[in-house]
Tab-separated table of C-alpha atoms (C1' of nucleotides) in Angstrom:
chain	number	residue	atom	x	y	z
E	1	UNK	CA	-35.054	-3.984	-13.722
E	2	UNK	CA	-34.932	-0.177	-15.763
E	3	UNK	CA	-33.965	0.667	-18.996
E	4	UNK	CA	-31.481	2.339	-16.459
E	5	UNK	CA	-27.825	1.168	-15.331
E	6	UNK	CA	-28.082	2.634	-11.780
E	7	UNK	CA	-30.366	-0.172	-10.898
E	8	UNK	CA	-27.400	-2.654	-11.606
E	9	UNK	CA	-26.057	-4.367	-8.543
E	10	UNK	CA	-28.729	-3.018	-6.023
E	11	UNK	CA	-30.846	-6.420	-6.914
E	12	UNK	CA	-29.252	-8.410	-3.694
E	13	UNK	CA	-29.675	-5.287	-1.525
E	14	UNK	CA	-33.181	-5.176	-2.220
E	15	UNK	CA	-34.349	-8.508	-1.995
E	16	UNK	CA	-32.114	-8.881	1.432
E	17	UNK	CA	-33.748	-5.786	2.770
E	18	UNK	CA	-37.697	-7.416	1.634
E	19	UNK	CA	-37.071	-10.297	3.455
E	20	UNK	CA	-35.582	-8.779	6.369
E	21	UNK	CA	-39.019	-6.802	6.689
E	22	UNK	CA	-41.451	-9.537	5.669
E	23	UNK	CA	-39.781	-12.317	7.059
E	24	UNK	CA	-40.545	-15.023	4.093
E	25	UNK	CA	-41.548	-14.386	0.581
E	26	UNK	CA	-41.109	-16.326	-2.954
E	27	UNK	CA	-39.392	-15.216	-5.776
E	28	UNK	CA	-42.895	-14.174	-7.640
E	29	UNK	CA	-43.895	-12.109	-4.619
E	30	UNK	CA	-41.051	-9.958	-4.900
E	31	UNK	CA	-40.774	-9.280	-8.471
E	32	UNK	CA	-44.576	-7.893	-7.840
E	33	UNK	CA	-43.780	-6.140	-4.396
E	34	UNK	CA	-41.297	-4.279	-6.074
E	35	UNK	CA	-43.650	-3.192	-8.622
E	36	UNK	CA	-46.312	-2.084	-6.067
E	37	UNK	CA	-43.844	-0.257	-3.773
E	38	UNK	CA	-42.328	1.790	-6.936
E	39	UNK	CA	-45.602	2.497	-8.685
E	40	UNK	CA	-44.448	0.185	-11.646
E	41	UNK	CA	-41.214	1.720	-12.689
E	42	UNK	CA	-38.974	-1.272	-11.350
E	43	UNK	CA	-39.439	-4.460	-12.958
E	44	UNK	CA	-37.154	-7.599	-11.505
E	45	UNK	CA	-37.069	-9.681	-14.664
E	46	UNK	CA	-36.823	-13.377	-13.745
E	47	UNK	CA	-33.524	-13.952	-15.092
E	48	UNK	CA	-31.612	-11.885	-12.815
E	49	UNK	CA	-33.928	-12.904	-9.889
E	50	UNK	CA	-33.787	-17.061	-9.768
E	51	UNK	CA	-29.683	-16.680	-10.500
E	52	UNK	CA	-29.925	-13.909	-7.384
E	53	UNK	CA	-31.508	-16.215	-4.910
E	54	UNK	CA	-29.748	-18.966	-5.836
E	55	UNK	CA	-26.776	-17.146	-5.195
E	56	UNK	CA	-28.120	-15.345	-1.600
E	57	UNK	CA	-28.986	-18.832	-0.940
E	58	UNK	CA	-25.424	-20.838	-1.770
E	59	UNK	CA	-23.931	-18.158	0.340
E	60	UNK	CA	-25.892	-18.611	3.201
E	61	UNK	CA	-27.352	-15.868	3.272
E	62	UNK	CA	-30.933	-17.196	2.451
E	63	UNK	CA	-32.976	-20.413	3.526
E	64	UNK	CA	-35.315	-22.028	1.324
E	65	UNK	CA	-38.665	-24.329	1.777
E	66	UNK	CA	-40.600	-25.052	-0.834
E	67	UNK	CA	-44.201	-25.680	-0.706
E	68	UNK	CA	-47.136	-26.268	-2.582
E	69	UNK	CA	-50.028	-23.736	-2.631
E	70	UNK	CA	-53.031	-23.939	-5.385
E	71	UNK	CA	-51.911	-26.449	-6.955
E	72	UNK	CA	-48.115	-24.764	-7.735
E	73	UNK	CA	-45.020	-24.455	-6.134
E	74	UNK	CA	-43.584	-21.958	-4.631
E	75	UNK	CA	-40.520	-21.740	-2.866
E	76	UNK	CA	-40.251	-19.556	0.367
E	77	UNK	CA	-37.020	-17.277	1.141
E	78	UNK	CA	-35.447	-16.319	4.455
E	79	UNK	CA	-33.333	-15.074	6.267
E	80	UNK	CA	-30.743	-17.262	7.796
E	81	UNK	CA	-28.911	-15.407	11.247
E	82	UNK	CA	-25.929	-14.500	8.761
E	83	UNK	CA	-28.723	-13.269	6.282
E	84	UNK	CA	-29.530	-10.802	9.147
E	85	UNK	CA	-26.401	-10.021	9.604
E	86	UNK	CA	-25.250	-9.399	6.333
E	87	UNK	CA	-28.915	-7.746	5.633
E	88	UNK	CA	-27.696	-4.978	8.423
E	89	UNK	CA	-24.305	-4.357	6.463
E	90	UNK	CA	-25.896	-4.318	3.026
E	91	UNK	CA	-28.293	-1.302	4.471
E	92	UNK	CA	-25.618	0.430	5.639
E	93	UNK	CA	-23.535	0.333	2.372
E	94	UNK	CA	-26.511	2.065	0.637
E	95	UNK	CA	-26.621	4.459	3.182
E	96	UNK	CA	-22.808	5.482	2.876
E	97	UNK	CA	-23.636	4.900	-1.445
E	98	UNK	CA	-26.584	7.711	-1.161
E	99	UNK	CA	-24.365	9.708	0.873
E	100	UNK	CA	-21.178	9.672	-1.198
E	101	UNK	CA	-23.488	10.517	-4.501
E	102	UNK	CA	-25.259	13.467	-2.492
E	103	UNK	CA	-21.694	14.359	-1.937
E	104	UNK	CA	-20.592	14.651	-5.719
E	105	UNK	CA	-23.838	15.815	-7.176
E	106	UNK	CA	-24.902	18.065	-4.118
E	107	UNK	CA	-21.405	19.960	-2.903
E	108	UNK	CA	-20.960	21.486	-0.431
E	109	UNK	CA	-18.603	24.146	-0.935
E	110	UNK	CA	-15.876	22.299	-3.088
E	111	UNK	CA	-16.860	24.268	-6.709
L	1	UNK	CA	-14.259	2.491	-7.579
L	2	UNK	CA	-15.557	0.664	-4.472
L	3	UNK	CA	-15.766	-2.532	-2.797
L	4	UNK	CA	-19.590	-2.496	-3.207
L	5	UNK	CA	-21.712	-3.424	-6.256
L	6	UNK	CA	-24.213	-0.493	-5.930
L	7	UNK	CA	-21.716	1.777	-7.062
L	8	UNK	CA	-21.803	-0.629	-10.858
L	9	UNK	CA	-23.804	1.960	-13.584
L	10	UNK	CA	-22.891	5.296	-11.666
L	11	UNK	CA	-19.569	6.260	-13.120
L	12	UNK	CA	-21.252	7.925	-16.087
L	13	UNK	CA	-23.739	9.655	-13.983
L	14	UNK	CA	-20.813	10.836	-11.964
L	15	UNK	CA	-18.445	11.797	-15.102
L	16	UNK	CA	-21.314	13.922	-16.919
L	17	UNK	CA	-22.420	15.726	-13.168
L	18	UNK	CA	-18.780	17.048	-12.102
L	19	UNK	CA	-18.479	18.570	-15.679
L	20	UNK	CA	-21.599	20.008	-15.755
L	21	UNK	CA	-20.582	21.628	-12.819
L	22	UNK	CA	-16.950	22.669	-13.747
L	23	UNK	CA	-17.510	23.088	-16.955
L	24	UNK	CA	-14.173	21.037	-17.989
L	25	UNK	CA	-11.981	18.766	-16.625
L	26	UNK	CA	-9.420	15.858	-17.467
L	27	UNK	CA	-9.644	12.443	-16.323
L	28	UNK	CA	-6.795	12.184	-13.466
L	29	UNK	CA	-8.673	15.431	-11.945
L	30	UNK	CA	-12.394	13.652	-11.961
L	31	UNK	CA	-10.727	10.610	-9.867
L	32	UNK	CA	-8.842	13.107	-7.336
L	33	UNK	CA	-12.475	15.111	-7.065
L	34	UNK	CA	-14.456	11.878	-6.384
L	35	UNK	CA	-11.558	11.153	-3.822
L	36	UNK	CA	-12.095	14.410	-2.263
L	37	UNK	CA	-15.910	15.097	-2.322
L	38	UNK	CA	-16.508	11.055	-0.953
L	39	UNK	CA	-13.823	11.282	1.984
L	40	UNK	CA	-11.406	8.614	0.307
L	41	UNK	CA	-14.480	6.031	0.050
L	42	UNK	CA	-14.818	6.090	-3.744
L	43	UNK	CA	-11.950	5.651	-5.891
L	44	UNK	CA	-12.102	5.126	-9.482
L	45	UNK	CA	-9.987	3.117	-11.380
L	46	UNK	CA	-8.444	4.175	-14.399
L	47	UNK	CA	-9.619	1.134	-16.386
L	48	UNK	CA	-13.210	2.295	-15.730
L	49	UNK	CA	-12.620	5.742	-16.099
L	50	UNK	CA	-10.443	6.364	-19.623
L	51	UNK	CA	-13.219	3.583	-21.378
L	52	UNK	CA	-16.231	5.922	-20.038
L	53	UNK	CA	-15.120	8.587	-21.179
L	54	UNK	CA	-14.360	7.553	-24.403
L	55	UNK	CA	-17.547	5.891	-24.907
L	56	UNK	CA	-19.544	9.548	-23.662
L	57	UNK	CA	-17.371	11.087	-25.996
L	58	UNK	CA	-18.134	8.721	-29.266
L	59	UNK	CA	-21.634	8.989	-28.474
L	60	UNK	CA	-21.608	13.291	-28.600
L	61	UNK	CA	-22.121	13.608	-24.748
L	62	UNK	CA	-18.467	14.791	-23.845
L	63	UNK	CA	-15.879	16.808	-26.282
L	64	UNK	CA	-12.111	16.654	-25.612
L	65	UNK	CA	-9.197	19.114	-26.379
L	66	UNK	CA	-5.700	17.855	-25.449
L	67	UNK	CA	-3.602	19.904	-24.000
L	68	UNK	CA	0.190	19.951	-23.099
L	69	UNK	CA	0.455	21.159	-19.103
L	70	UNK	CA	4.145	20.768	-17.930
L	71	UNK	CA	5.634	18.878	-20.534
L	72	UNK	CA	2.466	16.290	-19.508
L	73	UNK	CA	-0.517	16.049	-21.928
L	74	UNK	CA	-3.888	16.181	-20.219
L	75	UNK	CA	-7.377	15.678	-22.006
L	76	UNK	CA	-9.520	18.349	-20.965
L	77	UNK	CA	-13.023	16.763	-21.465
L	78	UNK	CA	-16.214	18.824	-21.543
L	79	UNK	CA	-20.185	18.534	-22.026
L	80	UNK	CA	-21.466	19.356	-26.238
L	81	UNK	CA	-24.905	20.724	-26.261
L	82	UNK	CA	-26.370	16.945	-26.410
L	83	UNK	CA	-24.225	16.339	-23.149
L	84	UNK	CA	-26.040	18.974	-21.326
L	85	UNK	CA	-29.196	17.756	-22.081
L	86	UNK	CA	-28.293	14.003	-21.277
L	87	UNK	CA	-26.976	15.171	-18.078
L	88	UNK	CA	-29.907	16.741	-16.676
L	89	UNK	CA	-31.541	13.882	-17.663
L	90	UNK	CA	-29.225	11.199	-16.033
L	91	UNK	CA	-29.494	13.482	-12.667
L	92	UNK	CA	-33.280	12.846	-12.752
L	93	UNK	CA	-32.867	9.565	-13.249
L	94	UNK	CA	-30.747	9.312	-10.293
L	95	UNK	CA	-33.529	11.500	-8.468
L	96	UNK	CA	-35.925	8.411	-9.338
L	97	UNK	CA	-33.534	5.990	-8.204
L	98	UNK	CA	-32.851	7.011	-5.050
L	99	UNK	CA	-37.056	7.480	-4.179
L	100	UNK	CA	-37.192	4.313	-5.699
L	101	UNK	CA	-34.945	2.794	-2.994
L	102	UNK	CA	-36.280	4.811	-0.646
L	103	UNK	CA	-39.576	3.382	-1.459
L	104	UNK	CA	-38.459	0.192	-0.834
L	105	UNK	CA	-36.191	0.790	1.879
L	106	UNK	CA	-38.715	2.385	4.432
L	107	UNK	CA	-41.887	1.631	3.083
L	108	UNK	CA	-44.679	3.719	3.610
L	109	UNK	CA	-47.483	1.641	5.526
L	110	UNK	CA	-47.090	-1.256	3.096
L	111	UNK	CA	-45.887	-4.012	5.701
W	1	DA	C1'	18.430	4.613	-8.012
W	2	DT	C1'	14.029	3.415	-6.639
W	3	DT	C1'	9.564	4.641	-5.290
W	4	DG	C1'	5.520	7.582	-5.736
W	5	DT	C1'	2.704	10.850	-8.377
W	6	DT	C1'	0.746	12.545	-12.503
W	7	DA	C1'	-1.494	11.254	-16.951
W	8	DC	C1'	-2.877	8.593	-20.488
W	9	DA	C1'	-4.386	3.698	-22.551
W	10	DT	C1'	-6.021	-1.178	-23.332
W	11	DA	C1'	-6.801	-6.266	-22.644
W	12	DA	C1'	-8.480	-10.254	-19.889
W	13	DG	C1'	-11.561	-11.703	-16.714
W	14	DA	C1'	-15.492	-11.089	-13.150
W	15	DT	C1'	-20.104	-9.690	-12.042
W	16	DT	C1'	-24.654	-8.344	-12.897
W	17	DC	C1'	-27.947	-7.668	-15.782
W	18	DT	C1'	-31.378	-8.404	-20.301
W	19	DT	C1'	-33.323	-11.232	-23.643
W	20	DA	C1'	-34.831	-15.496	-25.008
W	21	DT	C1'	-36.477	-19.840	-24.110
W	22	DG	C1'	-38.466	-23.681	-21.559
W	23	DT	C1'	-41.840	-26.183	-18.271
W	24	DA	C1'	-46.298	-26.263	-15.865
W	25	DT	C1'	-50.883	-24.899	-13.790
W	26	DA	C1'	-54.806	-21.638	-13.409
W	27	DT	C1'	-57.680	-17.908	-14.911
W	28	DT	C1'	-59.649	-14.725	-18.048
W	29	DT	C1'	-61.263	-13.270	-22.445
W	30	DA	C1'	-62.597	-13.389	-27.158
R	1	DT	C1'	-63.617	-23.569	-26.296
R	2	DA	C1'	-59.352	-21.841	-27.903
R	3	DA	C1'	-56.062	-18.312	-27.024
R	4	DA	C1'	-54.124	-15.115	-24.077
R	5	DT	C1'	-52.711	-13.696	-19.571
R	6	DA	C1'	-51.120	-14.593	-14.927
R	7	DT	C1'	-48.665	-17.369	-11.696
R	8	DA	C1'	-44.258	-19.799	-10.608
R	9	DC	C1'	-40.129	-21.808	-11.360
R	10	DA	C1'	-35.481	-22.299	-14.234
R	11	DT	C1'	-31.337	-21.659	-17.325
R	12	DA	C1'	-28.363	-20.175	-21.340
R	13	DA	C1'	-26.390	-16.609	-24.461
R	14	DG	C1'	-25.056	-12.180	-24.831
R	15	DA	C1'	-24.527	-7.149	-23.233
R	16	DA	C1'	-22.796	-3.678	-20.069
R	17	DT	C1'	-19.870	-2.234	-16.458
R	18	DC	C1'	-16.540	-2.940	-13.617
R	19	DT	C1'	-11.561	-4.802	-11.517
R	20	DT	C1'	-7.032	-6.279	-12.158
R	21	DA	C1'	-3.043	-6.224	-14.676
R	22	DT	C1'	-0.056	-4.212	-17.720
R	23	DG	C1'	2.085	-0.669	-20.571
R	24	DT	C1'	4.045	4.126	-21.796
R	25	DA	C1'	5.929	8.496	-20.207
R	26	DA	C1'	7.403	12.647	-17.427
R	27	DC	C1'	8.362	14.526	-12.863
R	28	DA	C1'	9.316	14.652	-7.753
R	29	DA	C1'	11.031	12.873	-3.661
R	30	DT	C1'	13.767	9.766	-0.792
DNA sequence: ATTGTTACATAAGATTCTTATGTATATTTA
DNA sequence: TAAATATACATAAGAATCTTATGTAACAAT
C-alpha cells in the first residue's frame, strides 16, 4: 500500500467508499484508481486486495458478477443495501479517526 | 485503542508527537493524554503501548530515565536527537496520509 | 477486605498487510 | 519473434501491529 504503517487497516474503508461513488468496479480498476487519485504514492498490492474483497464480499457487504471483457475476466464489485449501509458508518469512523488525530497532534490548549 | 482498524499503525505516530510536544513523559501519562485530548474515544491498551515504546526506544528514537515518584517507579521516556528528526518526519507522513484519503474520499472532478 | 487507580511488563492469538508465487491473455518493445 | 510489460485473477508464508489475558506492586477509597 506505503512503505508506511498508517495505511494499515484503511484498505476496506477505501474500497467501500470507491464503490459507493462508482457504483461497480473490479479489483484491477481499483488498485489503478487509487494510483491515479493519489498521484502514485498508494499502491494496493494484490495480496491484500483479492483477501479484502473476498472478505467485504463473505460479509455481505459486497456483491459480485463476473464477466468476460477482451477476452479476460473480470469480476465486478458492489454494493449490496448493507454495503451502503455499512459504507455510511465506515465514512464516518474516518471522520471521527481524522478528528481524534487533529486532536493529539493539533491541541488546542491542553500543552 | 479503538474499536476501529484505522487507528492500526498510529500508536507510534502518536507516542513520538505528544513527546515532541512535552518534551517527556511516562507511559500511564501518554494513555490518560490520548484519553483526554480524543474525548474518551481512543484508549490505548497497555499491551500496545509498553511494546512501542520499547521498540522506539531500541531503535534510538525515544530515551528513558526511571524514576521513583511516590514510592511508584515511572519511566519518563523522551525523544534523542534521531527521535526528533524521525518525528517530524512521521508527522509529514501523516500530513500525506490524510490528503491521500482526502483524495480519495472527495475526489476532485474524477467521477 | 475488596475494588479501583496508578504503573510497569509479557505472552498468546487476531487482523491486516507485504512478499512471493502461480495461472492466463494481450500488448509492446527490443 | 522472443521477451517484457500490462491486465486480471488467486493464495500461502511471514511480518507488523494490535487486543485480550495475565502478572507484579503500591496506594486510595468504599
Amino acid at each position: 500500500m506505503s512503505n508506511n504503517q498508517l495505511y494499515r487497516g484503511s484498505l476496506t474503508t477505501i474500497i467501500m467508499r470507491l464503490l459507493e461513488q462508482k457504483g461497480r468496479m473490479y479489483g484491477y480498476e481499483i488498485t489503478q484508481k487509487v494510483k491515479e487519485l493519489t498521484g502514485g504514492t498508494m499502491d494496493i498490492k494484490e495480496g491484500a486486495l483479492y483477501p479484502s474483497l473476498h472478505k467485504l464480499q463473505s460479509a455481505g457487504h459486497l456483491k459480485v458478477e463476473a464477466e468476460k471483457v477482451e477476452n479476460r475476466v473480470r469480476k465486478y464489485y458492489s454494493l449490496t443495501p448493507q454495503g451502503e449501509k455499512e459504507a455510511v458508518n465506515m465514512m464516518q469512523e474516518l471522520k471521527d479517526y481524522m478528528e481524534n488525530m487533529q486532536a493529539i497532534i493539533n491541541p488546542k490548549l491542553s500543552f
